Coordinates of C-alpha atoms in Angstrom, one line a residue:
X13 CA -38.8 -9.6 24.3
X14 CA -36.7 -8.9 27.4
X15 CA -32.9 -8.9 27.0
X16 CA -32.8 -11.9 29.4
X17 CA -34.8 -13.8 26.7
X18 CA -32.3 -12.8 24.0
X19 CA -29.7 -15.5 23.5
X20 CA -26.9 -13.3 22.2
X21 CA -24.9 -16.5 21.5
X22 CA -27.1 -16.9 18.4
X23 CA -25.7 -13.7 16.9
X24 CA -22.0 -14.1 15.8
X25 CA -19.9 -11.0 16.4
X26 CA -19.5 -10.6 12.6
X27 CA -22.9 -9.6 11.2
X28 CA -24.7 -11.3 8.3
X29 CA -23.2 -10.7 4.9
X30 CA -26.0 -12.2 2.8
X31 CA -27.2 -8.9 1.3
X32 CA -26.6 -9.3 -2.4
X33 CA -30.4 -9.0 -3.2
X34 CA -30.3 -5.4 -1.9
X35 CA -29.2 -2.4 -4.1
X36 CA -25.7 -1.2 -3.4
X37 CA -22.0 -2.3 -3.8
X38 CA -19.2 -3.4 -1.6
X39 CA -16.7 -0.9 -2.9
X40 CA -13.0 -1.6 -2.9
X41 CA -11.7 -5.1 -2.0
X42 CA -11.4 -5.5 1.8
X43 CA -11.8 -1.8 2.6
X44 CA -15.1 -1.2 0.8
X45 CA -16.3 2.4 1.3
X46 CA -14.2 2.9 4.5
X47 CA -12.1 5.7 3.1
X48 CA -15.0 7.6 1.7
X49 CA -16.9 7.1 5.0
X50 CA -14.0 8.5 7.0
X51 CA -13.2 11.3 4.6
X52 CA -16.8 12.7 4.1
X53 CA -19.6 10.7 5.5
X54 CA -22.2 13.3 4.5
X55 CA -21.2 13.2 0.8
X56 CA -21.1 9.3 0.9
X57 CA -24.7 9.0 2.2
X58 CA -25.9 11.6 -0.4
X59 CA -24.3 9.7 -3.2
X60 CA -25.7 6.4 -2.0
X61 CA -29.2 7.8 -1.8
X62 CA -29.0 9.3 -5.2
X63 CA -27.8 6.1 -6.7
X64 CA -29.7 3.4 -4.8
X65 CA -32.5 5.1 -2.9
X66 CA -33.4 4.9 0.8
X67 CA -31.9 1.5 1.4
X68 CA -28.5 0.2 0.2
X69 CA -25.8 -2.2 1.2
X70 CA -22.1 -1.4 1.6
X71 CA -18.9 -2.2 3.4
X72 CA -17.4 0.2 5.8
X73 CA -14.9 -0.3 8.7
X74 CA -14.6 -4.0 7.5
X75 CA -18.3 -4.6 8.1
X76 CA -21.0 -5.4 5.6
X77 CA -24.1 -3.3 6.5
X78 CA -27.2 -1.6 5.3
X79 CA -27.7 2.2 5.3
X80 CA -31.4 3.2 5.8
X81 CA -32.2 6.8 4.9
X82 CA -35.1 9.2 5.7
X83 CA -37.6 9.7 8.5
X84 CA -39.6 6.5 7.7
X85 CA -36.4 4.4 8.2
X86 CA -35.6 6.4 11.3
X87 CA -39.0 5.6 12.7
X88 CA -38.7 1.8 11.9
X89 CA -35.3 1.5 13.6
X90 CA -35.6 3.9 16.5
X91 CA -39.2 3.1 17.5
X92 CA -38.4 -0.6 17.4
X93 CA -42.0 -1.5 18.1
X94 CA -41.6 -5.2 17.9
X95 CA -38.1 -5.4 19.5
X96 CA -36.5 -6.4 16.2
X97 CA -33.3 -4.3 16.6
X98 CA -30.4 -4.5 19.1
X99 CA -28.4 -1.6 20.3
X100 CA -26.2 -3.8 22.3
X101 CA -25.1 -6.0 19.3
X102 CA -24.3 -2.8 17.3
X103 CA -22.2 -1.0 19.9
X104 CA -20.6 -3.9 21.8
X105 CA -17.8 -4.6 19.2
X106 CA -16.7 -1.0 19.7
X107 CA -17.3 -0.2 23.3
X108 CA -17.8 -3.4 25.4
X109 CA -14.3 -3.5 26.9
X110 CA -14.2 0.3 27.6
X111 CA -17.8 1.1 28.6
X112 CA -19.5 -2.3 29.4
X113 CA -23.0 -2.3 30.6
X114 CA -23.7 1.3 29.8
X115 CA -27.3 2.2 29.0
X116 CA -26.7 2.3 25.2
X117 CA -25.3 -1.2 25.4
X118 CA -28.5 -2.7 26.8
X119 CA -31.7 -3.9 25.2
X120 CA -35.3 -4.5 26.0
X121 CA -36.2 -5.1 29.7
X122 CA -32.7 -4.6 31.0
X123 CA -32.5 -1.3 29.3
X124 CA -36.0 -0.2 30.4
X125 CA -35.2 -1.2 34.1
X126 CA -31.9 0.7 34.3
X127 CA -33.2 3.8 32.3
X128 CA -36.2 4.2 34.6
X129 CA -33.9 4.3 37.7
X130 CA -31.4 6.7 36.0
X131 CA -34.1 9.1 34.9
X132 CA -34.1 10.5 38.5
X133 CA -30.7 12.0 38.0
X134 CA -32.0 14.2 35.1
X135 CA -35.3 15.4 36.6
X136 CA -35.9 19.1 37.4
X137 CA -34.9 19.0 41.1
X138 CA -31.7 17.2 40.3
X139 CA -30.8 19.6 37.4
X140 CA -31.5 22.6 39.6
X141 CA -28.7 21.4 41.9
X142 CA -26.3 21.0 39.0
X143 CA -26.9 24.7 38.0
X144 CA -25.2 25.8 41.3
X145 CA -22.1 24.0 40.1
X146 CA -22.2 24.8 36.4
X147 CA -22.9 28.5 36.6
X148 CA -19.7 29.7 38.3
X149 CA -17.6 27.1 36.4
X150 CA -18.8 28.2 33.0
X151 CA -18.6 31.9 33.9
X152 CA -15.1 31.7 35.1
X153 CA -14.0 29.4 32.3
X154 CA -15.1 31.9 29.7
X155 CA -13.3 34.7 31.5
X156 CA -10.1 32.7 31.5
X157 CA -9.9 32.3 27.8
X158 CA -7.9 34.6 25.5
X159 CA -9.5 37.9 24.5
X160 CA -8.9 39.8 21.4
X161 CA -6.6 37.1 19.9
X162 CA -7.3 33.9 18.1
X163 CA -7.4 30.6 19.9
X164 CA -8.7 27.1 19.2
X165 CA -12.2 26.9 20.7
X166 CA -12.6 23.2 20.4
X167 CA -9.7 22.4 22.7
X168 CA -10.5 25.1 25.2
X169 CA -14.2 24.1 25.6
X170 CA -13.3 20.4 25.8
X171 CA -11.1 21.1 28.8
X172 CA -13.7 23.4 30.4
X173 CA -16.4 20.7 30.0
X174 CA -14.1 18.1 31.6
X175 CA -13.6 20.4 34.6
X176 CA -17.3 21.0 34.9
X177 CA -18.0 17.3 34.6
X178 CA -15.5 16.5 37.3
X179 CA -17.8 18.3 39.8
X180 CA -21.2 17.9 38.2
X181 CA -20.9 14.2 37.5
X182 CA -18.4 13.1 40.1
X183 CA -18.6 15.7 42.8
X184 CA -14.8 16.4 42.9
X185 CA -13.3 19.8 42.7
X186 CA -10.4 20.5 40.3
X187 CA -7.1 19.4 41.7
X188 CA -4.7 16.5 41.5
X189 CA -7.4 13.9 41.9
X190 CA -9.7 15.5 39.3
X191 CA -6.8 15.9 36.8
X192 CA -5.9 12.2 37.1
X193 CA -9.5 11.2 36.6
X194 CA -9.9 13.5 33.6
X195 CA -6.7 12.1 32.0
X196 CA -8.0 8.5 32.5
X197 CA -11.3 9.4 31.0
X198 CA -9.7 11.0 27.9
X199 CA -7.5 7.9 27.4
X200 CA -10.5 5.6 27.7
X201 CA -12.6 7.7 25.3
X202 CA -9.8 7.9 22.7
X203 CA -9.4 4.1 22.8
X204 CA -12.9 3.6 21.5
X205 CA -11.5 4.6 18.1
X206 CA -8.4 2.3 18.3
X207 CA -7.9 0.2 15.2
X208 CA -5.5 -2.3 16.8
X209 CA -7.1 -3.7 20.0
X210 CA -4.1 -5.3 21.5
X211 CA -2.8 -4.3 25.0
X212 CA 0.6 -3.2 23.7
X213 CA 2.3 -0.6 25.9
X214 CA 2.1 2.9 24.3
X215 CA -0.9 2.2 22.1
X216 CA -4.3 3.8 22.3
X217 CA -5.9 0.6 23.3
X218 CA -3.4 0.0 26.1
X219 CA -3.8 3.5 27.5
X220 CA -7.6 3.1 27.2
X221 CA -7.7 -0.1 29.2
X222 CA -5.4 1.4 31.8
X223 CA -7.6 4.5 31.9
X224 CA -10.7 2.4 32.4
X225 CA -9.1 0.6 35.3
X226 CA -8.2 4.0 36.9
X227 CA -11.8 5.2 36.6
X228 CA -13.1 1.9 38.0
X229 CA -10.8 2.2 41.0
X230 CA -11.8 5.8 41.6
X231 CA -15.6 5.1 41.4
X232 CA -15.5 2.0 43.6
X233 CA -13.4 3.8 46.2
X234 CA -16.0 6.6 46.6
X235 CA -19.3 4.7 46.4
X236 CA -19.7 4.1 50.1
X237 CA -19.2 7.8 50.9
X238 CA -21.6 8.8 48.2
X239 CA -24.3 6.4 49.5
X240 CA -23.9 7.8 53.0
X241 CA -23.8 11.4 52.0
X242 CA -26.4 13.7 50.3
X243 CA -24.4 15.2 47.4
X244 CA -26.1 16.8 44.5
X245 CA -23.7 15.5 41.8
X246 CA -24.9 12.8 39.3
X247 CA -22.7 10.2 41.0
X248 CA -24.5 10.7 44.3
X249 CA -27.9 10.7 42.5
X250 CA -27.2 7.4 40.9
X251 CA -26.0 5.9 44.2
X252 CA -29.3 6.9 45.9
X253 CA -31.6 6.0 43.0
X254 CA -34.0 3.1 43.6
X255 CA -36.4 1.0 41.6
X256 CA -40.1 0.6 42.4
X257 CA -39.3 -1.9 45.1
X258 CA -36.7 0.4 46.8
X259 CA -33.7 -1.5 45.5
X260 CA -30.5 0.4 44.7
X261 CA -28.1 -0.3 41.9
X262 CA -25.2 -2.6 42.8
X263 CA -21.8 -1.0 43.2
X264 CA -20.7 -2.4 39.9
X265 CA -23.8 -1.1 38.1
X266 CA -23.2 2.4 39.6
X267 CA -19.6 2.2 38.4
X268 CA -20.5 1.2 34.9
X269 CA -23.4 3.8 34.5
X270 CA -21.4 6.8 35.8
X271 CA -18.5 6.0 33.5
X272 CA -20.7 5.6 30.5
X273 CA -22.7 8.7 31.2
X274 CA -19.5 10.7 31.3
X275 CA -18.6 9.2 27.9
X276 CA -22.0 9.8 26.4
X277 CA -22.3 13.4 27.6
X278 CA -18.8 14.9 27.2
X279 CA -17.9 14.7 23.5
X280 CA -21.4 15.2 22.3
X281 CA -21.7 18.5 24.2
X282 CA -18.2 19.6 23.0
X283 CA -19.4 18.9 19.4
X284 CA -22.6 20.8 19.9
X285 CA -20.9 23.9 21.3
X286 CA -18.4 24.0 18.5
X287 CA -21.2 23.8 16.0
X288 CA -23.2 26.6 17.7
X289 CA -20.2 28.9 18.2
X290 CA -19.3 28.5 14.5
X291 CA -22.8 29.2 13.3
X292 CA -23.1 32.3 15.5
X293 CA -19.7 33.6 14.3
X294 CA -21.0 33.3 10.7
X295 CA -24.4 34.8 11.6
X296 CA -23.6 37.6 14.0
X297 CA -27.2 38.9 13.9
X298 CA -28.2 35.9 15.9
X299 CA -25.5 36.7 18.5
X300 CA -27.3 40.0 19.0
X301 CA -30.8 38.3 19.2
X302 CA -29.6 36.1 22.0
X303 CA -27.9 39.0 23.8
X304 CA -31.1 40.9 23.7
X305 CA -32.9 37.9 25.1
X306 CA -30.5 37.8 28.0
X307 CA -30.8 41.5 28.6
X308 CA -34.6 41.2 28.8
X309 CA -34.2 38.9 31.9
X310 CA -32.0 41.6 33.6
X311 CA -30.1 39.0 35.7
X312 CA -26.4 38.3 36.1
X313 CA -27.1 34.5 36.6
X314 CA -29.7 32.2 35.2
X315 CA -32.0 30.2 37.4
X316 CA -33.7 27.0 36.3
X317 CA -37.0 28.8 35.6
X318 CA -35.2 31.4 33.4
X319 CA -34.0 28.7 31.0
X320 CA -37.5 28.0 29.7
X321 CA -37.9 31.7 28.7
X322 CA -34.9 31.6 26.3
X323 CA -36.9 30.8 23.1
X324 CA -34.3 32.2 20.7
X325 CA -31.6 30.3 22.4
X326 CA -33.6 27.1 21.9
X327 CA -34.1 27.9 18.2
X328 CA -30.3 28.2 17.8
X329 CA -29.7 25.0 19.7
X330 CA -32.1 23.1 17.5
X331 CA -30.9 24.5 14.2
X332 CA -27.2 23.9 15.0
X333 CA -28.1 20.3 15.9
X334 CA -30.0 19.9 12.7
X335 CA -27.1 21.1 10.6
X336 CA -24.4 19.3 12.6
X337 CA -25.9 16.5 14.8
X338 CA -23.2 15.4 17.2
X339 CA -23.9 11.7 16.2
X340 CA -24.4 11.6 12.4
X341 CA -25.1 7.9 12.2
X342 CA -26.8 5.4 14.6
X343 CA -26.1 1.7 14.3
X344 CA -28.3 -1.3 15.2
X345 CA -28.3 -5.0 14.5
X346 CA -31.4 -7.0 13.5
X347 CA -32.6 -9.7 16.0
X348 CA -34.8 -11.6 13.5
X349 CA -35.7 -11.9 9.8
X350 CA -37.8 -9.0 8.7
X351 CA -38.9 -6.8 5.8
X352 CA -37.8 -3.1 5.6
X353 CA -38.7 -0.6 2.9
X354 CA -39.7 -3.5 0.6
X355 CA -36.7 -5.7 1.1
X356 CA -36.1 -8.9 3.1
X357 CA -33.5 -8.3 5.8
X358 CA -32.0 -11.4 7.4
X359 CA -31.4 -11.9 11.1
X360 CA -28.1 -10.4 12.5
X361 CA -27.7 -7.7 9.8
X362 CA -25.9 -4.5 10.7
X363 CA -28.0 -1.5 9.8
X364 CA -27.4 2.2 10.3
X365 CA -29.7 5.2 10.0
X366 CA -28.4 8.8 9.4
X367 CA -29.8 11.8 11.3
X368 CA -27.3 13.9 9.3
X369 CA -28.8 12.9 6.0
X370 CA -32.4 13.3 7.2
X371 CA -31.6 16.8 8.5
X372 CA -30.8 18.0 4.9
X373 CA -33.7 16.4 3.0
X374 CA -35.4 19.2 0.9
X375 CA -38.8 17.5 1.3
X376 CA -38.7 18.5 4.9
X377 CA -36.5 21.5 5.2
X378 CA -36.5 24.9 3.3
X379 CA -33.0 25.7 2.1
X380 CA -31.4 23.0 4.3
X381 CA -27.9 24.3 3.8
X382 CA -28.8 27.7 5.3
X383 CA -28.5 28.4 9.0
X384 CA -32.1 29.4 9.8
X385 CA -33.2 28.9 13.4
X386 CA -36.6 30.4 12.6
X387 CA -37.5 27.2 10.9
X388 CA -38.2 25.8 14.4
X389 CA -40.4 28.7 15.4
X390 CA -44.1 28.0 16.2
X391 CA -45.2 29.9 13.2
X392 CA -43.1 27.8 10.7
X393 CA -42.6 24.5 12.6
X394 CA -40.7 22.8 9.8
X395 CA -39.7 20.1 12.1
X396 CA -43.3 18.9 12.6
X397 CA -43.8 17.3 9.2
X398 CA -42.6 13.9 10.5
X399 CA -41.9 12.9 14.1
X400 CA -38.6 11.3 13.1
X401 CA -37.2 14.0 10.8
X402 CA -35.2 15.8 13.6
X403 CA -33.3 13.2 15.5
X404 CA -30.0 14.5 16.9
X405 CA -30.8 12.7 20.2
X406 CA -32.1 9.5 18.6
X407 CA -35.6 8.4 19.4
X408 CA -37.8 5.7 20.9
X409 CA -36.7 3.8 24.0
X410 CA -33.0 4.7 23.5
X411 CA -33.6 8.4 23.0
X412 CA -30.8 10.3 24.8
X413 CA -31.5 10.4 28.5
X414 CA -29.6 13.7 28.9
X415 CA -31.1 15.8 26.2
X416 CA -32.6 18.3 28.6
X417 CA -29.3 18.5 30.5
X418 CA -27.4 19.2 27.2
X419 CA -29.8 22.0 26.3
X420 CA -29.5 23.6 29.7
X421 CA -25.7 23.4 29.8
X422 CA -25.6 24.9 26.3
X423 CA -27.9 27.8 27.3
X424 CA -25.9 28.5 30.4
X425 CA -22.6 28.6 28.4
X426 CA -24.0 30.9 25.7
X427 CA -25.4 33.2 28.4
X428 CA -22.0 33.7 30.0
X429 CA -20.2 34.0 26.6
X430 CA -22.5 36.3 24.7
X431 CA -23.4 38.6 27.6
X432 CA -19.8 39.8 27.5
X433 CA -18.1 38.9 24.2
X434 CA -18.6 38.9 20.5
X435 CA -17.6 35.8 18.6
X436 CA -15.6 36.3 15.4
X437 CA -13.8 34.2 12.8
X438 CA -11.6 35.4 9.9
X439 CA -13.3 36.7 6.8
X440 CA -14.2 33.9 4.5
X441 CA -13.5 31.2 7.0
X442 CA -15.4 27.9 6.5
X443 CA -15.0 25.3 9.2
X444 CA -13.6 22.0 7.9
X445 CA -15.3 19.0 9.5
X446 CA -14.5 15.6 10.7
X447 CA -17.8 13.8 10.2
X448 CA -17.4 10.5 12.0
X449 CA -17.8 9.1 14.6
X450 CA -18.9 12.5 15.9
X451 CA -19.0 15.8 14.0
X452 CA -16.0 18.0 15.1
X453 CA -14.0 20.9 13.6
X454 CA -11.1 19.4 11.7
X455 CA -8.9 22.4 12.6
X456 CA -9.8 23.0 16.3
X457 CA -12.1 25.9 15.2
X458 CA -9.9 29.1 15.4
X459 CA -12.1 31.9 16.9
X460 CA -11.6 35.3 18.5
X461 CA -13.6 36.6 21.4
X462 CA -13.8 40.4 21.6
X463 CA -15.1 42.2 24.8
X464 CA -18.3 44.1 24.2

């Protein structure tokens, strides 16, 4: 089923509500489980599983939907073998005005076509070029942060990653132009969570639409130069990318893809680094293990081939994303009537799977509440019991295109940080979390970096 053969007019913007035959409850009048969802999504999914099992109906964010829990449910939805689930219908109500035509907002053949072209921007030779930009930026960024006194890591790393993205993604050095682009990007990103979507001056939505327009103007103004040049940034890579017939993306497609990739990469990496830094602060023995791993290389900078040697760093990366996957829930919408986990699911039903819930299932993980990177070692391989039990990057055709880029950027950052500093938090500190739409520290993550 190609997306050109999907008549999206058949699927009203409001999903099917005929779900009374499925276990569950609609919660409070109007609001349903929205407040519980926002307050602690992790606890809500655990309660639903204990009460109703792996499939249940509910009402969150004014939408009647199904929650599907466990690796089997993940496989059905993410693998999407028969093309029965739509990513576009699930994400469009939230993102279509701000990030239209992004890869996550495409289905079937349209998605496959664009993804195949975009993959070139994330292959080895392209990423090797990005390292030349990321290495000095990350090294200098860490040096500029406060030492020996507490600061909020989340806000500092978010700003650093914006500065890195300006050059790696867009190919512009920090300055007035990059600052205005970053401000527009932040406004656009924040607007994705706007409750009132009316263009009233001063509101999140108004600033988001204005930010989107600024980003569009910037991208369109630079496309011709990018097509003529041979830059190594992601913007240039996408401008030069071609399909099997040698055709390039249109200017509008380049614009929409680069803006969406900025959105998809930035906050997820910020979330991941916050989770890792917190986990390492609470488990200092792993800081030393990574430090020893870096010392064994005996190099002041990492090359691309060095990254594959950092096995302990990979274990920490995977374990942090098990405990705190940046995207805790993944939504879809059904394109046809179907049966799932023994229940009939009507066409145009909103469903969501939960990587977060799956990552704590005791059937698959030993002491899941404990930070234990060794569980991913070759000798233990706890993640190999089911192909869809560790899914921080999703799976199937929509699996995150930039997962290798995210791992490489994380390894580079940790190398520059831990080679020179010890991460500490106050005794007894436990990081409060905001669970949705992405997992973030609820307090900015106060940490102290002490020089070795």
